[in-house]
Amino acid sequence: MLKEKLEADLTAALKAHDEVRKRTLRMALAAVTNEEKSGKSVRELTDDEIVKVLMREAKKRREAAEAFDQGGRAEQAAAEREEGLVLDAYLPKPLSDDELADLVRAAIAESGAEGPRAMGAVMKVVNPKVAGRAEGGRVAAEVKRQLA
């Protein structure tokens, strides 16, 4: 399981005194634990759910790095990017633009959608196929482009 791999890698980072990996993996495991405890009862997350949590954390790192860059704080931006690189190692390979376009094209054909009003129907079909490999905004933009 992915959570066990994160825990094992954290142990290795602690032994190696790798501050960036240690800090990042602790943050990631904390986010996973928070997600497991949220809701009415404590539950064990699946690998797919853990990937979603890690994607959310990686996105936070990218956004924070951009904000630090705009604020003239290059050192903090670099630290956020380093953490993002550590998280990227646990995420599936992102879809290329061509791969995403092909998946959207297939989803449009499968759903029989025509015009921008059918965007929701296409998103229902394409989202499970791209899970964890493309951000929602990027998928929505491609669907909108192809339906226009």
CSV table of N, CA, C and O in Angstrom, one decimal, residues 12 15 23 41 58 60 68 84-85 97 102-103 106 109 111 115 125 131 133 136:
chain,number,residue,atom,x,y,z
A,12,ALA,N,13.4,6.0,6.3
A,12,ALA,CA,14.7,6.1,5.6
A,12,ALA,C,15.2,7.5,5.6
A,12,ALA,O,16.4,7.7,5.8
A,15,LYS,N,16.6,8.4,9.0
A,15,LYS,CA,18.0,7.7,9.2
A,15,LYS,C,19.0,8.5,8.4
A,15,LYS,O,20.2,8.6,8.8
A,23,ARG,N,10.6,16.4,6.1
A,23,ARG,CA,9.5,17.4,6.3
A,23,ARG,C,8.3,17.1,5.4
A,23,ARG,O,7.2,17.2,5.8
A,41,SER,N,-16.7,8.5,10.8
A,41,SER,CA,-15.9,7.5,11.5
A,41,SER,C,-14.5,7.4,10.8
A,41,SER,O,-14.3,7.8,9.7
A,58,ALA,N,0.5,18.5,-3.4
A,58,ALA,CA,1.4,19.0,-4.4
A,58,ALA,C,1.0,20.3,-5.1
A,58,ALA,O,1.8,21.2,-5.3
A,60,LYS,N,-0.9,22.5,-3.6
A,60,LYS,CA,-0.6,23.6,-2.6
A,60,LYS,C,0.8,24.0,-2.7
A,60,LYS,O,1.1,25.2,-2.6
A,68,PHE,N,5.3,32.8,-3.3
A,68,PHE,CA,6.5,33.3,-2.8
A,68,PHE,C,7.4,34.0,-3.8
A,68,PHE,O,8.1,35.0,-3.6
A,84,GLY,N,7.5,19.8,-3.5
A,84,GLY,CA,6.7,19.3,-4.6
A,84,GLY,C,7.3,18.2,-5.4
A,84,GLY,O,6.7,17.3,-5.8
A,85,LEU,N,8.6,18.3,-5.6
A,85,LEU,CA,9.4,17.2,-6.3
A,85,LEU,C,9.3,15.9,-5.5
A,85,LEU,O,9.2,14.8,-6.1
A,97,ASP,N,-0.7,16.4,-23.2
A,97,ASP,CA,-1.8,17.1,-23.8
A,97,ASP,C,-2.5,16.2,-24.9
A,97,ASP,O,-3.7,16.2,-25.0
A,102,ASP,N,-7.1,12.8,-26.5
A,102,ASP,CA,-7.6,11.5,-26.9
A,102,ASP,C,-8.7,11.0,-26.0
A,102,ASP,O,-9.7,10.5,-26.4
A,103,LEU,N,-8.4,11.1,-24.7
A,103,LEU,CA,-9.4,10.6,-23.7
A,103,LEU,C,-10.7,11.4,-23.7
A,103,LEU,O,-11.8,10.8,-23.6
A,106,ALA,N,-12.7,10.5,-26.8
A,106,ALA,CA,-13.4,9.2,-26.6
A,106,ALA,C,-14.6,9.3,-25.6
A,106,ALA,O,-15.6,8.7,-25.8
A,109,ALA,N,-17.4,10.9,-27.5
A,109,ALA,CA,-18.1,9.9,-28.4
A,109,ALA,C,-18.9,8.9,-27.5
A,109,ALA,O,-20.0,8.5,-27.9
A,111,SER,N,-20.4,9.4,-24.6
A,111,SER,CA,-21.5,10.0,-24.0
A,111,SER,C,-22.5,10.6,-25.0
A,111,SER,O,-23.6,10.9,-24.7
A,115,GLY,N,-22.2,20.0,-28.0
A,115,GLY,CA,-22.3,21.4,-27.5
A,115,GLY,C,-21.9,21.6,-26.1
A,115,GLY,O,-21.8,20.6,-25.3
A,125,VAL,N,-17.9,11.0,-17.5
A,125,VAL,CA,-17.2,9.9,-18.2
A,125,VAL,C,-15.7,10.0,-18.1
A,125,VAL,O,-15.0,9.0,-17.9
A,131,ALA,N,-8.2,10.0,-13.5
A,131,ALA,CA,-8.1,10.2,-12.0
A,131,ALA,C,-6.6,10.1,-11.6
A,131,ALA,O,-5.9,9.2,-11.9
A,133,ARG,N,-4.1,11.8,-12.8
A,133,ARG,CA,-3.1,12.0,-13.8
A,133,ARG,C,-3.3,13.4,-14.5
A,133,ARG,O,-2.5,13.7,-15.4
A,136,GLY,N,-8.2,18.8,-12.5
A,136,GLY,CA,-9.6,19.0,-12.9
A,136,GLY,C,-9.8,20.2,-13.9
A,136,GLY,O,-10.5,20.2,-14.8
